[in-house]
PDB file of C-alpha atoms in Angstrom:
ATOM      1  CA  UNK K  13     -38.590  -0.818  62.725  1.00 47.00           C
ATOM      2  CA  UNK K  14     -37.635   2.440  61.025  1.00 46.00           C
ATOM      3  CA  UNK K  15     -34.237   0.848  59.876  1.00 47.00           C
ATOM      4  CA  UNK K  16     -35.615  -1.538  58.856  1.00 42.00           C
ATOM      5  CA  UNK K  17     -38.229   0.395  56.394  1.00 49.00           C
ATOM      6  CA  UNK K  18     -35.529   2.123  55.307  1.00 46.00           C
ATOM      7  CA  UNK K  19     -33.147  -0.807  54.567  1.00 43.00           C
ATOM      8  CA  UNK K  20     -36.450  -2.344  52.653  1.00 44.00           C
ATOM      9  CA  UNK K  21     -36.594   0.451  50.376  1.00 50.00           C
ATOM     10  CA  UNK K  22     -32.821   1.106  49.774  1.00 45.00           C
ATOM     11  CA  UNK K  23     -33.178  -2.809  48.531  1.00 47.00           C
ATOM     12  CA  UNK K  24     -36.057  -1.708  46.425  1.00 48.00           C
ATOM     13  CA  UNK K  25     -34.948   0.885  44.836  1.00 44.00           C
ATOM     14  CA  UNK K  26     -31.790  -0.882  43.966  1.00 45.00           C
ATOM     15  CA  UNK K  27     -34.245  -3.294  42.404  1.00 47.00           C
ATOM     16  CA  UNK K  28     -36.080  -0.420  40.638  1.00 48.00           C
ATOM     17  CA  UNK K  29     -32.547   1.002  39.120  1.00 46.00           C
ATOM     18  CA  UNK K  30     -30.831  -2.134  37.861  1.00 46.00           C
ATOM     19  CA  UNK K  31     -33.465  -2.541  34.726  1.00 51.00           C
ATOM     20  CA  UNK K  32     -31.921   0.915  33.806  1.00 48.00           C
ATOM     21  CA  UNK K  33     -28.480  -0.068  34.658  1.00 46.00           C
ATOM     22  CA  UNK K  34     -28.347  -3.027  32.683  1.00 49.00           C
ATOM     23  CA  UNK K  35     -30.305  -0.833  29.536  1.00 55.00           C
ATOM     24  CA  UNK K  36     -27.547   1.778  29.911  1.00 71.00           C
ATOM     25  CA  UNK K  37     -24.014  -1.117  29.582  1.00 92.00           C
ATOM     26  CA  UNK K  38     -25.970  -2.836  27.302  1.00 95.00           C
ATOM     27  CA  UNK K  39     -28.229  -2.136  23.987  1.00 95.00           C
ATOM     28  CA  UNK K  40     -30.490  -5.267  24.168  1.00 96.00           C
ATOM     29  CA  UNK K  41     -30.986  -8.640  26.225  1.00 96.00           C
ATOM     30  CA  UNK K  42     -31.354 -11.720  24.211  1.00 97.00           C
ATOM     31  CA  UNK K  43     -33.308 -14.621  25.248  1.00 96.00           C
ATOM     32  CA  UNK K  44     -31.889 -13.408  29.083  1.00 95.00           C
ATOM     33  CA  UNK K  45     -28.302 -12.786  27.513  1.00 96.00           C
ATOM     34  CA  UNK K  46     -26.557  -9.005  27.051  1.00 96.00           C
ATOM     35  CA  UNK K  47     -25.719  -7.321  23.908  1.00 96.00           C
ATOM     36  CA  UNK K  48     -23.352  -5.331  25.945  1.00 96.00           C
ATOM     37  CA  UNK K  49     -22.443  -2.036  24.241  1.00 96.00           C
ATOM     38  CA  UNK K  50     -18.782  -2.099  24.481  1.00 95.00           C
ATOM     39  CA  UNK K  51     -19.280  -4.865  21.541  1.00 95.00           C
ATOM     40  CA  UNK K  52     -21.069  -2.303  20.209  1.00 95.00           C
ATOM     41  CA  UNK K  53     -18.783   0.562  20.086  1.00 95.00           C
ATOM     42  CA  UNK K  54     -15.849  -1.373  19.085  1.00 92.00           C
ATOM     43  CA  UNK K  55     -17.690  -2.644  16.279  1.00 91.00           C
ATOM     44  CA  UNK K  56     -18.212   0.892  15.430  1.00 93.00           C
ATOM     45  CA  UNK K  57     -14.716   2.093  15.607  1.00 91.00           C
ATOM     46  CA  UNK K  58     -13.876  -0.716  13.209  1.00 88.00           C
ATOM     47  CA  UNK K  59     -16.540   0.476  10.583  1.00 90.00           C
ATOM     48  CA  UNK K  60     -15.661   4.204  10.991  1.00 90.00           C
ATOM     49  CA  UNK K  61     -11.930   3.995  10.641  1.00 86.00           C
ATOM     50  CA  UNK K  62     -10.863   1.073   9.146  1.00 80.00           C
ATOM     51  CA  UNK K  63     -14.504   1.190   6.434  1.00 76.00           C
ATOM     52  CA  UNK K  64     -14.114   5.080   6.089  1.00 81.00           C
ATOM     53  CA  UNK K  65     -17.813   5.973   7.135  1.00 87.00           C
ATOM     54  CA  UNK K  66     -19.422   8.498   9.144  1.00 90.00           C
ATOM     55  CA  UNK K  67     -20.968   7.441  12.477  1.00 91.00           C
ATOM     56  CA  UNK K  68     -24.483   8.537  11.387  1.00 94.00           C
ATOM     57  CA  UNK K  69     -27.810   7.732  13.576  1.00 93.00           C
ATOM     58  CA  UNK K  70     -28.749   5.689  10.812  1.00 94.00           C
ATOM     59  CA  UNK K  71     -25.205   3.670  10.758  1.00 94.00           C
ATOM     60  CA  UNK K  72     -25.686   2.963  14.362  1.00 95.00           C
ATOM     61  CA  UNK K  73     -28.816   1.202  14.022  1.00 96.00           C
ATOM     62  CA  UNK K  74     -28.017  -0.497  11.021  1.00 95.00           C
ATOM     63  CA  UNK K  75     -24.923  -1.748  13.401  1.00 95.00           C
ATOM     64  CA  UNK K  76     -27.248  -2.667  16.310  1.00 96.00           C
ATOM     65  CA  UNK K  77     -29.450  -4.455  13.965  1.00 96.00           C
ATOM     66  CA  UNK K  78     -26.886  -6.297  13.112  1.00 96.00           C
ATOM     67  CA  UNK K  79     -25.272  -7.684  16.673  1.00 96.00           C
ATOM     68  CA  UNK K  80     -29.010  -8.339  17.931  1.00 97.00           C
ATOM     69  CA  UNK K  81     -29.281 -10.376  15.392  1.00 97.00           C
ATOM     70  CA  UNK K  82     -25.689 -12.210  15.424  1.00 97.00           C
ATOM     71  CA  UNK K  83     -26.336 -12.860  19.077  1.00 97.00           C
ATOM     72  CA  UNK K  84     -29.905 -14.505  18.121  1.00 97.00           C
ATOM     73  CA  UNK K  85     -27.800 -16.784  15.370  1.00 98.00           C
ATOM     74  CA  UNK K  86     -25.239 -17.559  17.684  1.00 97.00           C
ATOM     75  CA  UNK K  87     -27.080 -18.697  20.113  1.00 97.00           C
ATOM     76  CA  UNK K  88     -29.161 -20.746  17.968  1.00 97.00           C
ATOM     77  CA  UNK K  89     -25.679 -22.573  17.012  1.00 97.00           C
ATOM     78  CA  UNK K  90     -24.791 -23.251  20.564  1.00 96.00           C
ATOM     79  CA  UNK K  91     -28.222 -24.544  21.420  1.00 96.00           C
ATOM     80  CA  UNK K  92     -27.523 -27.088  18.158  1.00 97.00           C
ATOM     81  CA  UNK K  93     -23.706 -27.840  19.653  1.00 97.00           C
ATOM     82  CA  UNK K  94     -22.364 -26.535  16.157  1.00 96.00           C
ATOM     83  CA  UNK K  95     -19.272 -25.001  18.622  1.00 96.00           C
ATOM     84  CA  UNK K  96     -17.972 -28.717  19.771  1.00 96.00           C
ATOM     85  CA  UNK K  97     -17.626 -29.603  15.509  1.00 96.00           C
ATOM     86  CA  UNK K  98     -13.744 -29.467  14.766  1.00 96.00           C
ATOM     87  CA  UNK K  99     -14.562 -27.675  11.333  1.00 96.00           C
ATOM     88  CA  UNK K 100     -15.651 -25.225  14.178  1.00 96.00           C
ATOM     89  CA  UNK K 101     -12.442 -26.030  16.450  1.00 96.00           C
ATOM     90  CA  UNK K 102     -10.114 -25.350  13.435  1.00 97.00           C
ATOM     91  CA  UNK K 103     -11.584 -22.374  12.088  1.00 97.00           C
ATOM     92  CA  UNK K 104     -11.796 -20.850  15.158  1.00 97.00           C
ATOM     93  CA  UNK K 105      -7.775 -21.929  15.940  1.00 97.00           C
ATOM     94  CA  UNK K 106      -6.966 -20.334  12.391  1.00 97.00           C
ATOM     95  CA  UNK K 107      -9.115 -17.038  13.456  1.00 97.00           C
ATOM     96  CA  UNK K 108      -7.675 -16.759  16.534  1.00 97.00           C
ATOM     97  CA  UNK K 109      -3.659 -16.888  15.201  1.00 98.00           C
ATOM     98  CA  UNK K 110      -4.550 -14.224  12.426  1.00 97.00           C
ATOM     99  CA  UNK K 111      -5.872 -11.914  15.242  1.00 96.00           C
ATOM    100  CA  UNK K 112      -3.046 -12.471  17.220  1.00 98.00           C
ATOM    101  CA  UNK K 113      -0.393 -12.047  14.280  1.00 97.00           C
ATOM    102  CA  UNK K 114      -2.426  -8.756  13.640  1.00 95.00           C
ATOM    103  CA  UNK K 115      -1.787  -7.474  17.046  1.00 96.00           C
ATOM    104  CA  UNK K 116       2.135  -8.737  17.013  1.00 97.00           C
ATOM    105  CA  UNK K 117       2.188  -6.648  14.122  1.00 97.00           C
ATOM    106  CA  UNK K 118       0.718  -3.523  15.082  1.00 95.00           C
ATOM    107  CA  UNK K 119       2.472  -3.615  18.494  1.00 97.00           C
ATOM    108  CA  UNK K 120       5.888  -3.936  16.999  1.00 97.00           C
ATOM    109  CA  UNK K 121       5.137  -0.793  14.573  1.00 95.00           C
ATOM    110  CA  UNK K 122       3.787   1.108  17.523  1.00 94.00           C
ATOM    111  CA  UNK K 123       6.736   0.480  19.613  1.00 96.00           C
ATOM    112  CA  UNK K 124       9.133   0.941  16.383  1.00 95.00           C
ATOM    113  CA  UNK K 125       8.387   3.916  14.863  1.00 94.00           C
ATOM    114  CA  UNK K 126      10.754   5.624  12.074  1.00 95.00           C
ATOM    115  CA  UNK K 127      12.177   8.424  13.362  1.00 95.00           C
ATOM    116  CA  UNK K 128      12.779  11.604  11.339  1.00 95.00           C
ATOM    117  CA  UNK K 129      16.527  11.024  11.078  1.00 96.00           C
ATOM    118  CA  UNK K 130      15.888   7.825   9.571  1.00 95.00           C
ATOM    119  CA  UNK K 131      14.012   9.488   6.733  1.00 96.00           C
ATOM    120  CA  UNK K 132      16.096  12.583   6.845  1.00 96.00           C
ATOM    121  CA  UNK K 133      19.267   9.884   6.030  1.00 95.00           C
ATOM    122  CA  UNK K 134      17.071   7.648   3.172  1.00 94.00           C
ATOM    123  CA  UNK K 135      16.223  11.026   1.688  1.00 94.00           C
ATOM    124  CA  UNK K 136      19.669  12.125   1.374  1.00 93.00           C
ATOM    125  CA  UNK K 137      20.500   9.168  -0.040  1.00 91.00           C
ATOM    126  CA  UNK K 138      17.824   8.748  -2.408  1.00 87.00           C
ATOM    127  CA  UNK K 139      18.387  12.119  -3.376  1.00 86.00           C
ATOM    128  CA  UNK K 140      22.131  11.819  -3.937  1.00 83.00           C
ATOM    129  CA  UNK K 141      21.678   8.712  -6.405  1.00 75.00           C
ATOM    130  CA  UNK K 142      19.361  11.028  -8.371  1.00 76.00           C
ATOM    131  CA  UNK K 143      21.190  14.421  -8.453  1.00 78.00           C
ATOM    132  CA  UNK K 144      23.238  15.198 -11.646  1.00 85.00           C
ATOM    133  CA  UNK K 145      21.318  16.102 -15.027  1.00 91.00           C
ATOM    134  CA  UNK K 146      17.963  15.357 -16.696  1.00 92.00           C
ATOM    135  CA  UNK K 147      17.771  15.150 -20.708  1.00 96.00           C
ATOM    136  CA  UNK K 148      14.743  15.991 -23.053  1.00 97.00           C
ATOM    137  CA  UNK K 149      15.314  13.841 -26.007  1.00 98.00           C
ATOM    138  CA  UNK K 150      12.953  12.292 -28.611  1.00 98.00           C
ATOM    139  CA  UNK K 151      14.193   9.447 -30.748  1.00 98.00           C
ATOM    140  CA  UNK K 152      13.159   6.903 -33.770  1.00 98.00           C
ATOM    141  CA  UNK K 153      12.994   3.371 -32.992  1.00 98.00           C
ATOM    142  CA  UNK K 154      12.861   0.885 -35.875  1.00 98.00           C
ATOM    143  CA  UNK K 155      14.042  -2.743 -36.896  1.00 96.00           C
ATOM    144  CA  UNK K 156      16.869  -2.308 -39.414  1.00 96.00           C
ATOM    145  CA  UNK K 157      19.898  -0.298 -39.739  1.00 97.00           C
ATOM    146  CA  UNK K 158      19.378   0.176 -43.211  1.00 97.00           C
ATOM    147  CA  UNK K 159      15.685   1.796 -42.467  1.00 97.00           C
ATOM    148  CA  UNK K 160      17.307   3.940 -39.609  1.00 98.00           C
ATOM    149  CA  UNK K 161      20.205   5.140 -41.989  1.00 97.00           C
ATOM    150  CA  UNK K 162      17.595   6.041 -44.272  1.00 97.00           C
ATOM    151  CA  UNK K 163      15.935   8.188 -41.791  1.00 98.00           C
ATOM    152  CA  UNK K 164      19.211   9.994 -40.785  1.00 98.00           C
ATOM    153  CA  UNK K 165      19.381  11.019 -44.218  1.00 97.00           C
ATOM    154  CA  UNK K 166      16.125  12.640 -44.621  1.00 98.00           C
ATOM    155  CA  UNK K 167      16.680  14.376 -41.477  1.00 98.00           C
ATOM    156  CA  UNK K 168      19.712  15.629 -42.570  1.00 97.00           C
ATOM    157  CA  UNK K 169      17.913  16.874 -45.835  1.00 97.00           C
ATOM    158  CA  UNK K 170      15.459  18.660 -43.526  1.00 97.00           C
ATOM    159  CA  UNK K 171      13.108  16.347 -42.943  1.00 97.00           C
ATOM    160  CA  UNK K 172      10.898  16.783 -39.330  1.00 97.00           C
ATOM    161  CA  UNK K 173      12.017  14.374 -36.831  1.00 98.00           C
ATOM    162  CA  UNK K 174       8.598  14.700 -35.183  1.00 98.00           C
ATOM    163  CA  UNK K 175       7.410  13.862 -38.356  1.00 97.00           C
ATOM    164  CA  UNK K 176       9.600  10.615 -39.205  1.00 98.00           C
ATOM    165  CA  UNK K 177       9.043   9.443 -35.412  1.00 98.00           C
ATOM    166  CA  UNK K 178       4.591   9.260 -35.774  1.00 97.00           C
ATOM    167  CA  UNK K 179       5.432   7.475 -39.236  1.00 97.00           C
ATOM    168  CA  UNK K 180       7.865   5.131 -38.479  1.00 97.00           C
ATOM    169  CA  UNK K 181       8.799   4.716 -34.987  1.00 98.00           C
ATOM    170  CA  UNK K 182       7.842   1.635 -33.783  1.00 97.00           C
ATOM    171  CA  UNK K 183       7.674   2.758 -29.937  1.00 97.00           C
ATOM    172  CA  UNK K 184       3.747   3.119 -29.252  1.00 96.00           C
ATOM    173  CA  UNK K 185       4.964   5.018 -26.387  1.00 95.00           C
ATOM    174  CA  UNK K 186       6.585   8.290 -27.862  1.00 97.00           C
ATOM    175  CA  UNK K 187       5.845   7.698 -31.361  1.00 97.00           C
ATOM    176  CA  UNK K 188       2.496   9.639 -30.954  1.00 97.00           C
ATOM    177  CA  UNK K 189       4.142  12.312 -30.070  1.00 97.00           C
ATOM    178  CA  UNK K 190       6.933  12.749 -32.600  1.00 97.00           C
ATOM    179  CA  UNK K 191       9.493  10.427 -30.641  1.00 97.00           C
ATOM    180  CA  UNK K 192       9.187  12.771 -27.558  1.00 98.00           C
ATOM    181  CA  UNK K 193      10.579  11.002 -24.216  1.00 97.00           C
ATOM    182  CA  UNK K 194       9.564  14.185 -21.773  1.00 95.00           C
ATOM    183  CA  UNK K 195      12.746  14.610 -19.320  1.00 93.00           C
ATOM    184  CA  UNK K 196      14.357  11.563 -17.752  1.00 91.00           C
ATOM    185  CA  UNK K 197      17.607  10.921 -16.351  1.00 88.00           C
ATOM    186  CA  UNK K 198      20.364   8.875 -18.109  1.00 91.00           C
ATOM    187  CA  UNK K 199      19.640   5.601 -16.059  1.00 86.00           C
ATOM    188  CA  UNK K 200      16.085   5.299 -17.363  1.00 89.00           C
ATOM    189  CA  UNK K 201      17.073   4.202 -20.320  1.00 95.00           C
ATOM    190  CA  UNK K 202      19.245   1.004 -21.559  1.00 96.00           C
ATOM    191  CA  UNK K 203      23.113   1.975 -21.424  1.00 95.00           C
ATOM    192  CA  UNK K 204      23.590   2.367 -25.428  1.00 97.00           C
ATOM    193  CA  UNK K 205      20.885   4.830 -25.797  1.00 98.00           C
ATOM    194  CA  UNK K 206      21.759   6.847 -22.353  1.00 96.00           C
ATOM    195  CA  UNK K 207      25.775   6.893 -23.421  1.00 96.00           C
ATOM    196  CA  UNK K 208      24.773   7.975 -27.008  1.00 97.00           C
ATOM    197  CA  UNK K 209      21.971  10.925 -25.667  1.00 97.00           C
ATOM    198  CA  UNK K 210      24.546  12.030 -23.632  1.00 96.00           C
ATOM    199  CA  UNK K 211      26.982  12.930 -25.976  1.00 96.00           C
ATOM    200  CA  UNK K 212      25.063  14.505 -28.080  1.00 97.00           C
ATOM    201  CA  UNK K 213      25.133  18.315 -28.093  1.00 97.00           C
ATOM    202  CA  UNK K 214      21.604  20.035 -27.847  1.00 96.00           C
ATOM    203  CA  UNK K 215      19.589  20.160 -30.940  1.00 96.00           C
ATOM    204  CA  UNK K 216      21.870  17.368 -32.703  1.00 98.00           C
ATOM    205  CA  UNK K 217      20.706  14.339 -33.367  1.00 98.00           C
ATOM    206  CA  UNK K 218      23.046  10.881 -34.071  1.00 98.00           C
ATOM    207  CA  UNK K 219      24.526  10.101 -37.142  1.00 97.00           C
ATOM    208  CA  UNK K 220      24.813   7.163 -37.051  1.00 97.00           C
ATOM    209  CA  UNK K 221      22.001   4.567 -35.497  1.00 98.00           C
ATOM    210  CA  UNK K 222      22.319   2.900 -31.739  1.00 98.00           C
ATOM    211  CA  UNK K 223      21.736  -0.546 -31.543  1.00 97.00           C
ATOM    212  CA  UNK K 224      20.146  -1.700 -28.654  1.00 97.00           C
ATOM    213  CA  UNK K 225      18.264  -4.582 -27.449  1.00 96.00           C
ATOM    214  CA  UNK K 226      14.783  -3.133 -28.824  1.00 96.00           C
ATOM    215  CA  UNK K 227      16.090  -1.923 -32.529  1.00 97.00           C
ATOM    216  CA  UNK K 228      18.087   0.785 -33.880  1.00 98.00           C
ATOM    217  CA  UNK K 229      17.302   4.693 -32.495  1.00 98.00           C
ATOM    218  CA  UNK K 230      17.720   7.387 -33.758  1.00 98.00           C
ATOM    219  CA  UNK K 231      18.306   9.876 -30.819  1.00 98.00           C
ATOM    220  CA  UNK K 232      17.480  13.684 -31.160  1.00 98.00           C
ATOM    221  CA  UNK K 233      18.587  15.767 -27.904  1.00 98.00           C
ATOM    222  CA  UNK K 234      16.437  18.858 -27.086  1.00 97.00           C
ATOM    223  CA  UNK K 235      17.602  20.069 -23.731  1.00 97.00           C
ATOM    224  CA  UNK K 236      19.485  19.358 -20.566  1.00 96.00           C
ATOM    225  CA  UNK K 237      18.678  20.510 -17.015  1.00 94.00           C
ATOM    226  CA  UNK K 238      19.651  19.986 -13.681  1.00 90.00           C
ATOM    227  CA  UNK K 239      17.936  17.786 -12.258  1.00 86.00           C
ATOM    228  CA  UNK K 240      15.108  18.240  -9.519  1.00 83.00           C
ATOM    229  CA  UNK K 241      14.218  16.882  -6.309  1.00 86.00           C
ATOM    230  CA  UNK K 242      10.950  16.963  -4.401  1.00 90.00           C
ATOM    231  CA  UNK K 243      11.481  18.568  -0.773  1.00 93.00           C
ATOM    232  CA  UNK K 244      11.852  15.769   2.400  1.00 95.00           C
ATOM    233  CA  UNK K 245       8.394  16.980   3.439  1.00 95.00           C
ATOM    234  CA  UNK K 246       6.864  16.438   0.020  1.00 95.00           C
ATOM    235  CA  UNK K 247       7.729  12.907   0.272  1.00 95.00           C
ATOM    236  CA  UNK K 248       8.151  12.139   3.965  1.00 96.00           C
ATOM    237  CA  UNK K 249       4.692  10.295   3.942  1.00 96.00           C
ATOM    238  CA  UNK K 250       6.174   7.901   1.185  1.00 96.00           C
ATOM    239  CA  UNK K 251       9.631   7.407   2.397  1.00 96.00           C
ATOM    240  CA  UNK K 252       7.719   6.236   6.194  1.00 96.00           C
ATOM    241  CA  UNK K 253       5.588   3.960   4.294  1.00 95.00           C
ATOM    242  CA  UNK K 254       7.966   2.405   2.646  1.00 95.00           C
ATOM    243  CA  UNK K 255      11.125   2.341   5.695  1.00 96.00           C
ATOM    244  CA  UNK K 256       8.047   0.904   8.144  1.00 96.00           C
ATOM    245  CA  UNK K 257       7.326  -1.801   5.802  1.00 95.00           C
ATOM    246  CA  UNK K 258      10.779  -2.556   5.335  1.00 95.00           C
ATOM    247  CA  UNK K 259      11.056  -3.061   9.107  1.00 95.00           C
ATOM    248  CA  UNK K 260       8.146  -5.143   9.612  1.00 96.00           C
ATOM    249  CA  UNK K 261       9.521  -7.286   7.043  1.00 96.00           C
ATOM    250  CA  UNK K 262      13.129  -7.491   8.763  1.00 96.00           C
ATOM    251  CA  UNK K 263      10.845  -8.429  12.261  1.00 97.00           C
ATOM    252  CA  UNK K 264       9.516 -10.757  10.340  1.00 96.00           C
ATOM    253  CA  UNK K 265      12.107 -12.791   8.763  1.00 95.00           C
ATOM    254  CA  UNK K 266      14.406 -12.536  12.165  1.00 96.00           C
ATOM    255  CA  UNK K 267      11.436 -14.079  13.993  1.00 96.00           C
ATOM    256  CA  UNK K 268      11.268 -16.832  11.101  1.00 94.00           C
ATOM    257  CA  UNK K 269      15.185 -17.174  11.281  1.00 93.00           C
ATOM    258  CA  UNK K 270      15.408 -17.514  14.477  1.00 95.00           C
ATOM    259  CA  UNK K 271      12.871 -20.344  15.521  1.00 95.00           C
ATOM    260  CA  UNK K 272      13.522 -23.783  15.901  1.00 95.00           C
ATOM    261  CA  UNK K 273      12.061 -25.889  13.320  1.00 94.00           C
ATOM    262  CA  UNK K 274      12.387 -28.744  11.081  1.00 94.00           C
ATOM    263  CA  UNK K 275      10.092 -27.772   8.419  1.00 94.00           C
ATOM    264  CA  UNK K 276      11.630 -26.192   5.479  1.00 91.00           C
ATOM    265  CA  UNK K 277      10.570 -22.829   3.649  1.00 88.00           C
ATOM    266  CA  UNK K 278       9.846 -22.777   0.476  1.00 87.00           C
ATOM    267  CA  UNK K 279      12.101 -20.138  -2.083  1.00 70.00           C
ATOM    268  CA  UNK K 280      10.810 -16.790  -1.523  1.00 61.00           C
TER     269      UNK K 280
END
């Protein structure tokens, strides 16, 4: 009899405990079905990192608010069969792929990291296409030759060329500030105007106006410098960026070249 008392209230207080059980895997019970909190949480990790918001007392409510009542609207749908529609049946089949193309992507990133001697090797040669000199020039950009062979005149008479530039350059870009450019290297610019700035000595401007595709400059050279380069760790976050995309994108078209298909792409 006494293990048997004592087998009656092991199974009672089992009884007693599972209320508390079930309150502490799960933040509510709806109409006899769990809210369980692991939906919960995860909905709060997606908020927090991927939303950019503090977990506040106040956010987690506002969160648990809002699953309660999903789970009262869902089941609401079910009870009216809305789940055996096929506009249900194909949304759900179109939600489901983008959740799985999500996590092909994120696993193949996570398992194909760039490594620092990748970067280390795009830096270098990022950095060696850009080494060599920088130029400060300003210049006058107008529609005839006979307006810019005017203008070489006056400047040779004296005349400001920051001066000429604000009142008759036709570049809304530098004209506003006297024809200035601010330093650049020779590619920026189209090949006439970068061969002619570069063989100009500093302080001289051309004699004689460059025709190029936009009008006819006049091309003042201020200064030359070497040119810089930001540091591997100043731009190591960029160059990652940019050499993880460009992997996803080879994973991507080497999955798309590679299956077995009669449809045809599209140009891209």
């Amino acid at each position: 009899m006494k293990k048997l008392s004592t087998a009656v209230s092991a199974v009672a207080l089992a009884a007693a405990l599972l209320p508390a059980l079930a309150s502490a895997q799960n933040i509510a019970i709806v109409n006899g079905k769990a809210v369980p909190k692991a939906r919960f949480e995860s909905f709060m990790t997606q908020i927090t990192k991927q939303g950019g918001q503090q977990r506040t007392p106040e956010l987690e409510q506002q969160v648990k608010d809002e699953l309660v009542l999903r789970e009262i609207f869902v089941q609401e749908a079910e009870r009216r069969g809305l789940q055996r529609s096929e506009e249900y049946k194909s949304q759900m089949e179109v939600a489901r792929q983008s959740l799985l193309i999500r996590e092909l992507f994120n696993d193949y990133q996570a398992k194909n990291a760039v490594s620092d001697d990748e970067l280390k090797a795009e830096y270098e040669k990022i950095k060696s296409a850009n080494s060599g000199s920088e130029y400060r020039a300003r210049h006058i950009l107008v529609e005839s030759e006979d307006l810019a062979k005017s203008l070489i005149a006056q400047l040779k008479g004296g005349a400001s060329f920051a001066e000429l530039a604000k009142a008759n350059s036709k570049d809304p870009g530098s004209a506003p500030n006297g024809g200035d450019l601010d330093w650049a290297s020779p590619g920026n610019y189209v090949p006439e105007f970068s061969q002619a700035m570069t063989q100009l000595q500093k302080g001289k401007f051309t004699e004689t106006p460059v025709k190029s595709q936009f009008g006819y400059h006049i091309i003042l050279l201020e200064d030359t410098r070497t040119a810089t380069f930001p540091s591997f760790d100043e731009v190591k976050p960029q160059l990652a960026q940019r050499a993880q995309q460009q992997k996803l994108a080879k994973f991507r078209d080497d999955l798309r070249n590679k299956a077995r298909t009669d449809y045809k792409f599209g140009a891209q």
